[in-house]
PDB file of C-alpha atoms in Angstrom:
ATOM      1  CA  MET A   1     124.096 276.386 209.595  1.00  0.00           C
ATOM      2  CA  PRO A   2     121.255 278.811 210.445  1.00  0.00           C
ATOM      3  CA  LYS A   3     119.561 280.632 207.577  1.00  0.00           C
ATOM      4  CA  ILE A   4     116.555 282.938 207.369  1.00  0.00           C
ATOM      5  CA  LYS A   5     114.637 284.004 204.283  1.00  0.00           C
ATOM      6  CA  THR A   6     115.188 287.710 203.635  1.00  0.00           C
ATOM      7  CA  ASN A   7     113.364 288.961 200.594  1.00  0.00           C
ATOM      8  CA  ASP A   8     114.195 286.530 197.775  1.00  0.00           C
ATOM      9  CA  ILE A   9     117.247 284.745 199.257  1.00  0.00           C
ATOM     10  CA  MET A  10     118.284 282.606 202.216  1.00  0.00           C
ATOM     11  CA  THR A  11     120.619 284.597 204.480  1.00  0.00           C
ATOM     12  CA  TYR A  12     123.252 282.798 206.557  1.00  0.00           C
ATOM     13  CA  TYR A  13     123.808 284.215 210.052  1.00  0.00           C
ATOM     14  CA  GLU A  14     125.366 283.374 213.410  1.00  0.00           C
ATOM     15  CA  ILE A  15     124.636 284.623 216.936  1.00  0.00           C
ATOM     16  CA  GLN A  16     127.130 284.366 219.774  1.00  0.00           C
ATOM     17  CA  GLY A  17     127.038 285.720 223.304  1.00  0.00           C
ATOM     18  CA  GLU A  18     124.392 287.539 225.309  1.00  0.00           C
ATOM     19  CA  GLY A  19     123.603 291.149 226.075  1.00  0.00           C
ATOM     20  CA  ASN A  20     122.906 294.178 223.916  1.00  0.00           C
ATOM     21  CA  PRO A  21     122.861 293.286 220.213  1.00  0.00           C
ATOM     22  CA  LEU A  22     125.957 294.114 218.155  1.00  0.00           C
ATOM     23  CA  VAL A  23     125.855 293.465 214.399  1.00  0.00           C
ATOM     24  CA  PHE A  24     129.011 293.161 212.300  1.00  0.00           C
ATOM     25  CA  ILE A  25     128.620 293.629 208.528  1.00  0.00           C
ATOM     26  CA  HIS A  26     131.564 292.490 206.421  1.00  0.00           C
ATOM     27  CA  GLY A  27     132.955 294.284 203.374  1.00  0.00           C
ATOM     28  CA  GLY A  28     132.727 293.244 199.746  1.00  0.00           C
ATOM     29  CA  LEU A  29     134.460 290.109 198.471  1.00  0.00           C
ATOM     30  CA  VAL A  30     134.846 288.629 201.989  1.00  0.00           C
ATOM     31  CA  THR A  31     132.494 286.897 204.448  1.00  0.00           C
ATOM     32  CA  SER A  32     131.374 287.220 208.043  1.00  0.00           C
ATOM     33  CA  THR A  33     134.318 285.058 209.112  1.00  0.00           C
ATOM     34  CA  MET A  34     136.533 288.148 208.752  1.00  0.00           C
ATOM     35  CA  TRP A  35     135.148 289.311 212.111  1.00  0.00           C
ATOM     36  CA  GLN A  36     136.281 286.268 214.134  1.00  0.00           C
ATOM     37  CA  LEU A  37     138.692 288.179 216.409  1.00  0.00           C
ATOM     38  CA  GLN A  38     135.997 290.777 217.143  1.00  0.00           C
ATOM     39  CA  ILE A  39     133.399 288.041 217.710  1.00  0.00           C
ATOM     40  CA  ASP A  40     135.673 286.286 220.201  1.00  0.00           C
ATOM     41  CA  TYR A  41     136.211 289.523 222.127  1.00  0.00           C
ATOM     42  CA  PHE A  42     132.779 291.188 222.003  1.00  0.00           C
ATOM     43  CA  SER A  43     130.655 288.056 222.510  1.00  0.00           C
ATOM     44  CA  LYS A  44     131.818 288.073 226.144  1.00  0.00           C
ATOM     45  CA  SER A  45     129.687 291.199 226.717  1.00  0.00           C
ATOM     46  CA  PHE A  46     127.292 291.462 223.747  1.00  0.00           C
ATOM     47  CA  LYS A  47     124.922 289.376 221.673  1.00  0.00           C
ATOM     48  CA  VAL A  48     127.016 289.398 218.479  1.00  0.00           C
ATOM     49  CA  ILE A  49     125.199 288.881 215.188  1.00  0.00           C
ATOM     50  CA  THR A  50     127.156 288.265 211.997  1.00  0.00           C
ATOM     51  CA  TYR A  51     125.823 287.331 208.596  1.00  0.00           C
ATOM     52  CA  ASP A  52     126.977 286.867 205.021  1.00  0.00           C
ATOM     53  CA  VAL A  53     125.493 289.626 202.900  1.00  0.00           C
ATOM     54  CA  ARG A  54     123.644 288.857 199.694  1.00  0.00           C
ATOM     55  CA  GLY A  55     125.854 287.087 197.150  1.00  0.00           C
ATOM     56  CA  HIS A  56     128.659 286.373 199.636  1.00  0.00           C
ATOM     57  CA  GLY A  57     129.751 283.254 201.516  1.00  0.00           C
ATOM     58  CA  LYS A  58     126.889 280.972 202.557  1.00  0.00           C
ATOM     59  CA  THR A  59     124.134 283.438 201.580  1.00  0.00           C
ATOM     60  CA  GLY A  60     122.367 283.073 198.263  1.00  0.00           C
ATOM     61  CA  VAL A  61     122.892 285.226 195.205  1.00  0.00           C
ATOM     62  CA  SER A  62     120.264 287.604 193.876  1.00  0.00           C
ATOM     63  CA  PRO A  63     118.004 286.314 191.146  1.00  0.00           C
ATOM     64  CA  LEU A  64     119.200 287.813 187.871  1.00  0.00           C
ATOM     65  CA  ARG A  65     122.198 289.178 189.829  1.00  0.00           C
ATOM     66  CA  LYS A  66     120.160 292.137 191.111  1.00  0.00           C
ATOM     67  CA  TYR A  67     122.049 294.127 193.764  1.00  0.00           C
ATOM     68  CA  SER A  68     121.615 297.593 195.277  1.00  0.00           C
ATOM     69  CA  VAL A  69     122.392 299.482 198.467  1.00  0.00           C
ATOM     70  CA  GLU A  70     118.663 299.571 199.211  1.00  0.00           C
ATOM     71  CA  LEU A  71     118.379 295.796 198.798  1.00  0.00           C
ATOM     72  CA  PHE A  72     121.353 295.127 201.106  1.00  0.00           C
ATOM     73  CA  ALA A  73     119.797 297.443 203.726  1.00  0.00           C
ATOM     74  CA  ASP A  74     116.396 295.784 203.361  1.00  0.00           C
ATOM     75  CA  ASP A  75     117.976 292.339 203.808  1.00  0.00           C
ATOM     76  CA  LEU A  76     119.518 293.508 207.095  1.00  0.00           C
ATOM     77  CA  ASP A  77     116.206 295.019 208.216  1.00  0.00           C
ATOM     78  CA  LYS A  78     114.364 291.757 207.466  1.00  0.00           C
ATOM     79  CA  LEU A  79     117.037 289.685 209.216  1.00  0.00           C
ATOM     80  CA  LEU A  80     116.892 291.802 212.373  1.00  0.00           C
ATOM     81  CA  LYS A  81     113.081 291.775 212.445  1.00  0.00           C
ATOM     82  CA  LYS A  82     112.918 287.996 212.039  1.00  0.00           C
ATOM     83  CA  LEU A  83     115.499 287.567 214.804  1.00  0.00           C
ATOM     84  CA  LYS A  84     113.517 290.047 216.956  1.00  0.00           C
ATOM     85  CA  ILE A  85     116.574 292.273 217.365  1.00  0.00           C
ATOM     86  CA  GLU A  86     115.762 295.862 218.337  1.00  0.00           C
ATOM     87  CA  LYS A  87     118.114 298.848 218.528  1.00  0.00           C
ATOM     88  CA  PRO A  88     121.344 297.040 217.643  1.00  0.00           C
ATOM     89  CA  ILE A  89     124.767 298.605 217.538  1.00  0.00           C
ATOM     90  CA  ILE A  90     125.936 298.226 213.941  1.00  0.00           C
ATOM     91  CA  CYS A  91     129.544 298.006 212.806  1.00  0.00           C
ATOM     92  CA  GLY A  92     130.100 297.894 209.058  1.00  0.00           C
ATOM     93  CA  LEU A  93     133.176 297.855 206.870  1.00  0.00           C
ATOM     94  CA  SER A  94     133.824 299.323 203.443  1.00  0.00           C
ATOM     95  CA  PHE A  95     130.752 299.542 201.185  1.00  0.00           C
ATOM     96  CA  PHE A  96     128.495 298.135 203.896  1.00  0.00           C
ATOM     97  CA  SER A  97     129.373 300.862 206.385  1.00  0.00           C
ATOM     98  CA  SER A  98     127.435 303.473 204.386  1.00  0.00           C
TER      99      SER A  98
END
């Protein structure tokens, strides 16, 4: 169960496949497992990165329940930098597609 510290939480992530990086960001009230069909398909040609956003699934909750669009974006930025992922294709759903 890989996790990386992003800001003040431990973020759960998975990487499957090889090639250009493709990041899937799930919507609210679900987890990264919602992308399984896409992971199975795209990991044949891409390095697919999925993660549970702050307060969802296997990722920690914010201290004092602090959440914001900026914080979600910063978590993703920190995750990608720590994984040394540059210029990914990003696919988001719902709130996280903004």
